[in-house]
CSV table of C-alpha atoms in Angstrom, one decimal:
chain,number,residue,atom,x,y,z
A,1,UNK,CA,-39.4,-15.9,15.2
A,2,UNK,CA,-41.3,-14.7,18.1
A,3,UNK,CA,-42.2,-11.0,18.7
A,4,UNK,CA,-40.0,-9.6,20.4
A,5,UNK,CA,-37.3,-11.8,20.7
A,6,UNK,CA,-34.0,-10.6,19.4
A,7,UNK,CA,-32.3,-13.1,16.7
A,8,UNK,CA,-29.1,-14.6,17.5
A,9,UNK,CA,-26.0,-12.6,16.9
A,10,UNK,CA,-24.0,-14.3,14.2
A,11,UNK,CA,-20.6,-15.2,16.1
A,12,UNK,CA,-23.3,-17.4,18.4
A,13,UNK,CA,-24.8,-19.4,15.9
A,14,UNK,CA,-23.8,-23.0,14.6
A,15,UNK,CA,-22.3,-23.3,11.7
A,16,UNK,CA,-24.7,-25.6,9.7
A,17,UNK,CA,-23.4,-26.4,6.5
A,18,UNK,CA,-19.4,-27.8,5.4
A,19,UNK,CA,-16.4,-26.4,6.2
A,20,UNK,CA,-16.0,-24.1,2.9
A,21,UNK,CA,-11.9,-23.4,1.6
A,22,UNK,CA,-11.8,-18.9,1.5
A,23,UNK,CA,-9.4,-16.9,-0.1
A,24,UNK,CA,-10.3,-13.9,1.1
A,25,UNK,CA,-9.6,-11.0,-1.5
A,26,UNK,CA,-9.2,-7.3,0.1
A,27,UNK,CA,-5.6,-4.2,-0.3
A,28,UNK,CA,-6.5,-3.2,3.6
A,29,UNK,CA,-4.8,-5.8,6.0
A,30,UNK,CA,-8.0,-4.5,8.7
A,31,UNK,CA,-10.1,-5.9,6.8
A,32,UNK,CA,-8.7,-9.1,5.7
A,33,UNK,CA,-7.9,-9.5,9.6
A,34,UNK,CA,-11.7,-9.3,9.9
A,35,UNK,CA,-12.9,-11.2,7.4
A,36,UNK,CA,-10.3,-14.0,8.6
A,37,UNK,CA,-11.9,-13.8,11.9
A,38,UNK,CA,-15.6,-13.6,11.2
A,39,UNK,CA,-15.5,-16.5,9.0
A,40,UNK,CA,-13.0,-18.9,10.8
A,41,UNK,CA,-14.7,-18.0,14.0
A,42,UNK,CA,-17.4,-20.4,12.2
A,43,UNK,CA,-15.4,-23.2,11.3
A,44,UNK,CA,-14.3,-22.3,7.5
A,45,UNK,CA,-10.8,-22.3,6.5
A,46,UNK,CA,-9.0,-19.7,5.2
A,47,UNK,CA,-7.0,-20.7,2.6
A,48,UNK,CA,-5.5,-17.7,0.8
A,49,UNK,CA,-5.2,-14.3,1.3
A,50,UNK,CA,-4.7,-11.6,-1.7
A,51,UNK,CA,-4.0,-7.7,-1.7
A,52,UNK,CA,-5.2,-7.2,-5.6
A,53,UNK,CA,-7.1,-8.4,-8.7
A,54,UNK,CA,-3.9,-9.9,-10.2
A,55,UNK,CA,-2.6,-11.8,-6.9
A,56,UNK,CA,-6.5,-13.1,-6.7
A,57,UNK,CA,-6.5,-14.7,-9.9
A,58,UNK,CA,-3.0,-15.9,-9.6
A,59,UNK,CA,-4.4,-17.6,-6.2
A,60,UNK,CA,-7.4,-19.0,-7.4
A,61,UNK,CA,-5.8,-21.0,-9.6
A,62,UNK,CA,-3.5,-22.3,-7.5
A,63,UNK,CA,-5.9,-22.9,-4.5
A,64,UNK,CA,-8.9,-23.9,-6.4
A,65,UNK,CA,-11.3,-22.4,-3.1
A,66,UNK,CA,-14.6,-23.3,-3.1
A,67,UNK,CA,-15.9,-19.4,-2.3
A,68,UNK,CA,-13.8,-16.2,-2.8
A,69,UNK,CA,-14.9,-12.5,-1.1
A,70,UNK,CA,-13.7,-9.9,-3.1
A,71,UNK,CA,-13.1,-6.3,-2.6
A,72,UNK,CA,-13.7,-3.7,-5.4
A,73,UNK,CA,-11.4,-0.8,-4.9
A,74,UNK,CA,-8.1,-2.0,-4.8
A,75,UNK,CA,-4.6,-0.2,-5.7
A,76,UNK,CA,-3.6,-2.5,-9.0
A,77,UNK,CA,-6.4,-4.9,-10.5
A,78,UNK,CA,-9.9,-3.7,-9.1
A,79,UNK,CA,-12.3,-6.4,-7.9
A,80,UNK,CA,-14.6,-6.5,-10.7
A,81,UNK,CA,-11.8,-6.9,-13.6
A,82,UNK,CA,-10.5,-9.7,-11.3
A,83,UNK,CA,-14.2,-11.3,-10.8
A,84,UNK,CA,-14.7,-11.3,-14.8
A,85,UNK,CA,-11.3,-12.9,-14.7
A,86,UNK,CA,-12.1,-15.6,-12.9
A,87,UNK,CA,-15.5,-16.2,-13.9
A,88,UNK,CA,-13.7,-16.3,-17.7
A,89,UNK,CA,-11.3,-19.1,-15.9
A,90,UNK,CA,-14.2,-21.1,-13.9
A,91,UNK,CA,-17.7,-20.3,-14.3
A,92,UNK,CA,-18.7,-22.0,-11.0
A,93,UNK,CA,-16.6,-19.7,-9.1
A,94,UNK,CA,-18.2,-18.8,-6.0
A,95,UNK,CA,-17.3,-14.8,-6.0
A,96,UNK,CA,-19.1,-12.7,-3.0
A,97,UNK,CA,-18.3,-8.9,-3.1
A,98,UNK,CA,-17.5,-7.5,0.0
A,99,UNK,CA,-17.0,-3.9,-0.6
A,100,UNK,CA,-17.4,0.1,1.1
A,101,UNK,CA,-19.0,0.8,-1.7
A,102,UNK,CA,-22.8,1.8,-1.6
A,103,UNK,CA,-24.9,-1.8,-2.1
A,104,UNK,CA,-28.2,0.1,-4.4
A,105,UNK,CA,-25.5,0.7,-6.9
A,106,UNK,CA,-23.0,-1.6,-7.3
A,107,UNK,CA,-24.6,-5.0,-5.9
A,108,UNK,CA,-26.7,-5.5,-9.2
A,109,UNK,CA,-23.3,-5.2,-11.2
A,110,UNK,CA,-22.0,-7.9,-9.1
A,111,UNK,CA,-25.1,-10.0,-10.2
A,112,UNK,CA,-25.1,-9.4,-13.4
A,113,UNK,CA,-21.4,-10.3,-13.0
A,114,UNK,CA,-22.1,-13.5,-12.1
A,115,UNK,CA,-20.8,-13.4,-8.1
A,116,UNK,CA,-23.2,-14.7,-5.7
A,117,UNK,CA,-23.6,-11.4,-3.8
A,118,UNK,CA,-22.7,-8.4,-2.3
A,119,UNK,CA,-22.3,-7.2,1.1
A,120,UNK,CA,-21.3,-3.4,1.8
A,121,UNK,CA,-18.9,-3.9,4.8
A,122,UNK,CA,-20.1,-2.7,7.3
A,123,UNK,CA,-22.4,-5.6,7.3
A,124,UNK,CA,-19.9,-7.6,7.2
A,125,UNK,CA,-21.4,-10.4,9.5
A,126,UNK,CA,-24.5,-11.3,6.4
A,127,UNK,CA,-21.6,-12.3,4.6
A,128,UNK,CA,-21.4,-15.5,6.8
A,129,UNK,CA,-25.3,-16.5,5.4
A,130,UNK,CA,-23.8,-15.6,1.9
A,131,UNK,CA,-20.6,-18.1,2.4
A,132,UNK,CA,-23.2,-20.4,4.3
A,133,UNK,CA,-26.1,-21.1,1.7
B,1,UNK,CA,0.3,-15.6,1.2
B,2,UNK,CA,1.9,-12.7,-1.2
B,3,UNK,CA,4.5,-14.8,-3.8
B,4,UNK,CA,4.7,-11.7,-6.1
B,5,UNK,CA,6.0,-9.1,-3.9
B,6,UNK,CA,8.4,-11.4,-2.5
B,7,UNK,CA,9.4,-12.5,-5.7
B,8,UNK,CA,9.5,-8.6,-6.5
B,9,UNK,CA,11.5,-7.8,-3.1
B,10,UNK,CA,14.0,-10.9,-4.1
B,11,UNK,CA,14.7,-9.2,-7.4
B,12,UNK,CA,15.2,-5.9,-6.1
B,13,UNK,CA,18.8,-4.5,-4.9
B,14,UNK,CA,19.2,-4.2,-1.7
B,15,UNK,CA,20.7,0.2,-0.4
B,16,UNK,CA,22.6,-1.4,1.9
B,17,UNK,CA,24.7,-3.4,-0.4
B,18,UNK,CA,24.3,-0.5,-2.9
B,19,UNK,CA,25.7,1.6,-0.3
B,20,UNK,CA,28.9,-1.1,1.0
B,21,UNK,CA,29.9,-1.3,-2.6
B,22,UNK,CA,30.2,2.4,-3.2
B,23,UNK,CA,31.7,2.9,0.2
B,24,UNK,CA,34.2,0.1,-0.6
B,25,UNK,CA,35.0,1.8,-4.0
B,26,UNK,CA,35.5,5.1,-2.9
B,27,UNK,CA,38.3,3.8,-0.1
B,28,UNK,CA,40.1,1.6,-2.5
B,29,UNK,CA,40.2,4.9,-4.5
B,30,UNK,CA,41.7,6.7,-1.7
B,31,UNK,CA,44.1,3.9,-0.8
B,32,UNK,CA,45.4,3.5,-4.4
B,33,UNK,CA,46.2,7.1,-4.7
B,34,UNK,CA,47.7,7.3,-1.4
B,35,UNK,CA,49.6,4.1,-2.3
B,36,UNK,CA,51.3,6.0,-5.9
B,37,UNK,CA,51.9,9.0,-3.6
B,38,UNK,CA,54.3,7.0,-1.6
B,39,UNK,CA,55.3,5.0,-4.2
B,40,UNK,CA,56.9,7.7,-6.1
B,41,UNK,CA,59.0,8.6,-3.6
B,42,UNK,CA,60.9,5.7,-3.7
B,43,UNK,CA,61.7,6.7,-7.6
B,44,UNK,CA,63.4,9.7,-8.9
B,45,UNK,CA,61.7,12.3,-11.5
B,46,UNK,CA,62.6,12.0,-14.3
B,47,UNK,CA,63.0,16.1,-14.5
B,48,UNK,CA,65.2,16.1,-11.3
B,49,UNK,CA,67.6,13.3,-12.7
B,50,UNK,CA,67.6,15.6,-15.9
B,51,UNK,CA,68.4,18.5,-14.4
B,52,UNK,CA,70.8,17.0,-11.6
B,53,UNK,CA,73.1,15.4,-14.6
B,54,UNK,CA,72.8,18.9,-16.4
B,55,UNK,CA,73.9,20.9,-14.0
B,56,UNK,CA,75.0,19.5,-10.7
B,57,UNK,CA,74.5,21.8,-8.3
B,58,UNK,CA,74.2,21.2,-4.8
B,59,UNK,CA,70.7,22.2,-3.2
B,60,UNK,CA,68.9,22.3,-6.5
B,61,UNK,CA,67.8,18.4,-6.7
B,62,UNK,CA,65.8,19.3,-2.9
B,63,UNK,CA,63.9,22.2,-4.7
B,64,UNK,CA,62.9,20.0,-7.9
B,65,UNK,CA,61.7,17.2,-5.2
B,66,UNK,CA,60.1,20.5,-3.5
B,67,UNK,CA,58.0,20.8,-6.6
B,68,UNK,CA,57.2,17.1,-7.6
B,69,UNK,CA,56.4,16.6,-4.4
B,70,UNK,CA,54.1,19.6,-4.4
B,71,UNK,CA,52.4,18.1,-7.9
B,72,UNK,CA,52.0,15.0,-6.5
B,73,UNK,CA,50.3,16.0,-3.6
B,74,UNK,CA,48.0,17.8,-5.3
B,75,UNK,CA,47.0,14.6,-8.1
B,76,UNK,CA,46.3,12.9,-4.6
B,77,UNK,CA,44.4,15.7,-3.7
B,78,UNK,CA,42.4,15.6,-6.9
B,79,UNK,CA,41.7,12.0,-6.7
B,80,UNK,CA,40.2,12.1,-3.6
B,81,UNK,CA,38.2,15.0,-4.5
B,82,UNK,CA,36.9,13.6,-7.9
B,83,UNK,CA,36.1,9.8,-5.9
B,84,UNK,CA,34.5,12.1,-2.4
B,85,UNK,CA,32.0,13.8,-5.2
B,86,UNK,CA,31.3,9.9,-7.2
B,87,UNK,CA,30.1,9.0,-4.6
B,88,UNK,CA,28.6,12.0,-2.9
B,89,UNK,CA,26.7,11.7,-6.1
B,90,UNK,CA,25.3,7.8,-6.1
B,91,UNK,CA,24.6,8.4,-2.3
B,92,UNK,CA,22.4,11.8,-3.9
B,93,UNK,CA,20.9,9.6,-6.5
B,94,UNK,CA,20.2,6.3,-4.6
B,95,UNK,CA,19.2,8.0,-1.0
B,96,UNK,CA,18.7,11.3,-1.6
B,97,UNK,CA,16.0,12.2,-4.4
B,98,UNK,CA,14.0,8.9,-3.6
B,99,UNK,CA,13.8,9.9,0.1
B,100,UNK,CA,12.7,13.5,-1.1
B,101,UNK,CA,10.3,12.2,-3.2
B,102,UNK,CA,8.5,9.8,-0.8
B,103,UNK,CA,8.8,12.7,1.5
B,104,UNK,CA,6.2,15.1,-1.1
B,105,UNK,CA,4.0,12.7,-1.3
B,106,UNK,CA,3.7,11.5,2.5
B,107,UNK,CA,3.4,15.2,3.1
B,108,UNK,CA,0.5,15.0,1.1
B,109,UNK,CA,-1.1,11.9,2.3
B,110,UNK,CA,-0.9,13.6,6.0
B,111,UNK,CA,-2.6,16.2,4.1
B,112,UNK,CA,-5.8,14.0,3.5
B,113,UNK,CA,-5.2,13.2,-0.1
B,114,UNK,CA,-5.3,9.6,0.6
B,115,UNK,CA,-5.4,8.8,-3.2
B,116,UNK,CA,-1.5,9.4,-3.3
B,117,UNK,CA,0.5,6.0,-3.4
B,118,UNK,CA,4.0,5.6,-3.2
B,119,UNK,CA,5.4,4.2,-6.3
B,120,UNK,CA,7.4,1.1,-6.4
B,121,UNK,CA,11.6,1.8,-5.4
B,122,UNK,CA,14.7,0.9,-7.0
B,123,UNK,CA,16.3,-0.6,-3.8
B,124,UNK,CA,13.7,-3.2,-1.6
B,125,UNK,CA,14.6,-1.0,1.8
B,126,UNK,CA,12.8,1.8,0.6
B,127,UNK,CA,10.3,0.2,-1.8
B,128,UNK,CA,9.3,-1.8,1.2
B,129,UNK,CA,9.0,1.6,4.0
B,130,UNK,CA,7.1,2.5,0.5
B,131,UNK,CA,4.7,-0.4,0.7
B,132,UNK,CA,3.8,0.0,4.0
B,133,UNK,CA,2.9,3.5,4.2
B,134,UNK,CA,0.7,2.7,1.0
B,135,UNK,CA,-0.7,-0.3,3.8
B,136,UNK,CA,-1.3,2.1,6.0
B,137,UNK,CA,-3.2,4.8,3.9
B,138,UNK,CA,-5.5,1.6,2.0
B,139,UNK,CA,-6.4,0.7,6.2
B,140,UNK,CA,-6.8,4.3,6.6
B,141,UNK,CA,-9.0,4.9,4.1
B,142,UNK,CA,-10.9,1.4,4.7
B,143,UNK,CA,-11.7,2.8,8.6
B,144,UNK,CA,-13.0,6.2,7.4
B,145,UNK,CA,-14.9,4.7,4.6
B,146,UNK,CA,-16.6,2.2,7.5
B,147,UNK,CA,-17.1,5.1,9.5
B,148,UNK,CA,-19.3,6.7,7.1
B,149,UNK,CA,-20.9,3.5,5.8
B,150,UNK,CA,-22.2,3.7,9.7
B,151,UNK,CA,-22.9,7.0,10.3
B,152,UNK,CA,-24.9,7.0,7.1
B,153,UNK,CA,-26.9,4.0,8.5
B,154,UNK,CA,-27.4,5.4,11.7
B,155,UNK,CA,-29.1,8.5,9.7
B,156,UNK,CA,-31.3,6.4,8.3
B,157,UNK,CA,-32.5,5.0,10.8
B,158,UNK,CA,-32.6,8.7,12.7
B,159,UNK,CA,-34.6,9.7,9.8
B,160,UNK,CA,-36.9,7.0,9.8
B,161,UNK,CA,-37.8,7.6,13.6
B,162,UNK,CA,-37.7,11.1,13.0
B,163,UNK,CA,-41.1,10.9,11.3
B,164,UNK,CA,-42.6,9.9,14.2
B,165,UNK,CA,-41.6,11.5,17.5
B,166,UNK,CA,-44.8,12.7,18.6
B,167,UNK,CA,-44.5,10.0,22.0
B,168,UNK,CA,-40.8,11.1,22.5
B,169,UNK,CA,-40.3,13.4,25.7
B,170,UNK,CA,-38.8,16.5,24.8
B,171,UNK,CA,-35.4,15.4,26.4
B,172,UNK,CA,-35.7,12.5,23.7
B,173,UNK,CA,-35.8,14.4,21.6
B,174,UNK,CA,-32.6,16.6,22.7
B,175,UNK,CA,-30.6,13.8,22.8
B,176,UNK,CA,-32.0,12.7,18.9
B,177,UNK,CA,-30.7,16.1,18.0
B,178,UNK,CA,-27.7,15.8,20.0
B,179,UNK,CA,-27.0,12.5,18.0
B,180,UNK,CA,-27.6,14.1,14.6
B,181,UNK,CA,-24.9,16.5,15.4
B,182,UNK,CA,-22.8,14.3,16.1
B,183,UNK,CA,-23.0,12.0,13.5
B,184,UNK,CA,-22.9,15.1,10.9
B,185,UNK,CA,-20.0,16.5,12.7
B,186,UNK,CA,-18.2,12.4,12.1
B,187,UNK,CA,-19.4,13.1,8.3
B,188,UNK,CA,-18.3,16.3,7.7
B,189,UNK,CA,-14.7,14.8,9.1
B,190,UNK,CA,-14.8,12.1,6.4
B,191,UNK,CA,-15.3,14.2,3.8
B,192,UNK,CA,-12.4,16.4,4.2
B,193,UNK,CA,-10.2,13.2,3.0
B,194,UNK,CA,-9.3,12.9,-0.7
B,195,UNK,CA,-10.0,8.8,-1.1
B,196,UNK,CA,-8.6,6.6,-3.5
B,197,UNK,CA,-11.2,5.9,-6.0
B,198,UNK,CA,-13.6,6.7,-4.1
B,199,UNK,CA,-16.1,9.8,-4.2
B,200,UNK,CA,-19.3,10.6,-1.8
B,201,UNK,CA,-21.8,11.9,-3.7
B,202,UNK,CA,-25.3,12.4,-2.1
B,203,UNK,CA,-24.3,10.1,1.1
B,204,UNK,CA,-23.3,7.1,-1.2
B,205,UNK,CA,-19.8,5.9,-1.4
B,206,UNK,CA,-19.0,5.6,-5.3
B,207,UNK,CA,-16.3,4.0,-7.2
B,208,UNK,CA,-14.3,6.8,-10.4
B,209,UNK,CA,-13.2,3.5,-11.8
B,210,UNK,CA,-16.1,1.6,-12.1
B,211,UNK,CA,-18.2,4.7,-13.1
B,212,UNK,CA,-15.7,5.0,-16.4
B,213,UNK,CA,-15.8,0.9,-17.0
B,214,UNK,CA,-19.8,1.7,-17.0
B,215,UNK,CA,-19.1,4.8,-19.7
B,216,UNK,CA,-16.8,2.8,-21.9
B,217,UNK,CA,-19.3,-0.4,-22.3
């Protein structure tokens, strides 16, 4: 990158890899709105939404997706129960954690986990490099 | 796509139809009474024929229907009474104390405990005005939580420039100040909430639940 010169803002870059199937995993409708947005904005299809742990795991065995962004604090199953879950069903599930929670503390849980990642949300947009690689 | 609160909703009865059917019971009380009041008018007590063979005087058989009249009045009286407090009752048990209850803890949420939920309901009307206040306190909390998430960034990267401020012109520097103020002011407003689950402990957002799962393994 040259000095100086700002990168490109994520809603203005090309999407470069497939088309990847989302269910997007999060109790506040806000943010599932903005998930939905960010990452359809770029080409990738939505193709369940859950409010909790239980409704996640239900889903992802119905809808087979090939990446799921999960929240941790939910009202009913919390994210990381419902990650283990899935993990336990399909070991090549393709768990990001998007959470409010602070990322020094809890993103090496999620790794240890097993999920590809973790975002704190109010970076929300990295998650799109995370869904992306 | 949300199959298990539907499902849930589907199973649920409904206050409305709670409410027609206890409406509908409590007039077919009423009518049924009212209909044996004027029914036994049409047939003679048995008292009054008793008394009128006894001793057949003229006048007294108008008194004895006086009185019969008088008792009968008063069973209808009764019968409307006992079915007007039935149902005052279900309308107190199916209305009533739910309403009351969501009301407490509402009261609370607008009192910044966001970590109050509103249990599931008996009937899908209020279980579902139930649901969506919970909605509404989860996005609540979400917005605050995002608020401080930036904020807290933002003072990072104040306190990484603050360091070095020796080229800044003193009005720069005002307006730094200015802009730590204000973000403490936007932090100091978060943390009057009560969150759900969530604590903020040395400008880090931290989860009660997960902190126990890490005790217990």
């Amino acid at each position: 990158m040259n000095p100086g010169k700002l990168p490109t803002p994520y809603n203005q870059r090309k999407c470069t890899g497939m088309s990847k199937r989302i269910l997007i995993v999060d109790d506040s409708s806000i943010m599932r709105k903005m998930i939905r947005k960010t990452l359809s904005d770029r080409g990738h299809q939505i193709v369940g939404e859950a409010k909790d742990g239980q409704e996640a795991i239900e889903l992802y065995k119905q809808l087979q997706p090939d990446v799921v962004t999960m929240d941790i604090t939910m009202r009913g199953m919390d994210g990381f129960t419902a990650a283990k879950q899935i993990l336990t069903y399909d070991q090549n599930a393709q768990i990001i954690f998007l959470s409010n929670l602070n990322d020094e503390i809890y993103s090496e849980d999620a790794v240890q986990l097993g999920a590809v990642g973790y975002v704190n949300k109010s970076k929300s947009t990295m998650i799109i490099d995370m869904v992306e690689s | 796509m949300h199959l298990n609160s539907k499902d849930a909703l589907n199973r649920q009865a409904s206050l409305e139809n709670r409410l027609w059917v206890y409406c509908g019971v409590f007039a077919l009380t009423v009518m049924l009474a009212g209909l044996l009041l004027l029914f036994s008018y049409t047939l003679p007590t048995p008292s009054a024929a008793a008394q009128s063979v006894a001793t057949p005087r003229p006048g007294a058989a108008g008194t004895v229907w006086a009185h019969a009249l008088n008792l009968r009045l008063a069973t209808f009286m009764a019968f409307v009474l006992a079915a007007s407090l039935v149902f005052a009752l279900a309308i107190k048990r199916c209305v009533m104390i739910p309403v009351k209850k969501m009301n407490r803890q509402v009261a609370l949420m607008a009192a910044g405990n966001l970590n109050q939920t509103i249990a599931p309901q008996a009937h899908f009307e209020l279980h579902e005005l139930g649901q969506h206040i919970n909605l509404l306190i989860t996005d609540f909390q979400e917005v605050l939580l995002l608020i401080w998430n930036h904020s807290e960034h933002a003072n990072t990267l104040l306190s990484q420039l603050g360091s070095d401020t020796s080229g800044l012109s003193s009005e720069s520097l005002a307006h730094l100040n200015a802009l730590r103020q204000e973000l403490h002011h936007m932090q100091a407003l978060v943390k009057t909430f009560e969150f759900y689950d969530v604590h903020l402990k040395d400008g880090k957002t931290q989860s009660h639940a997960r902190a126990s799962q890490r005790r217990h393994s």
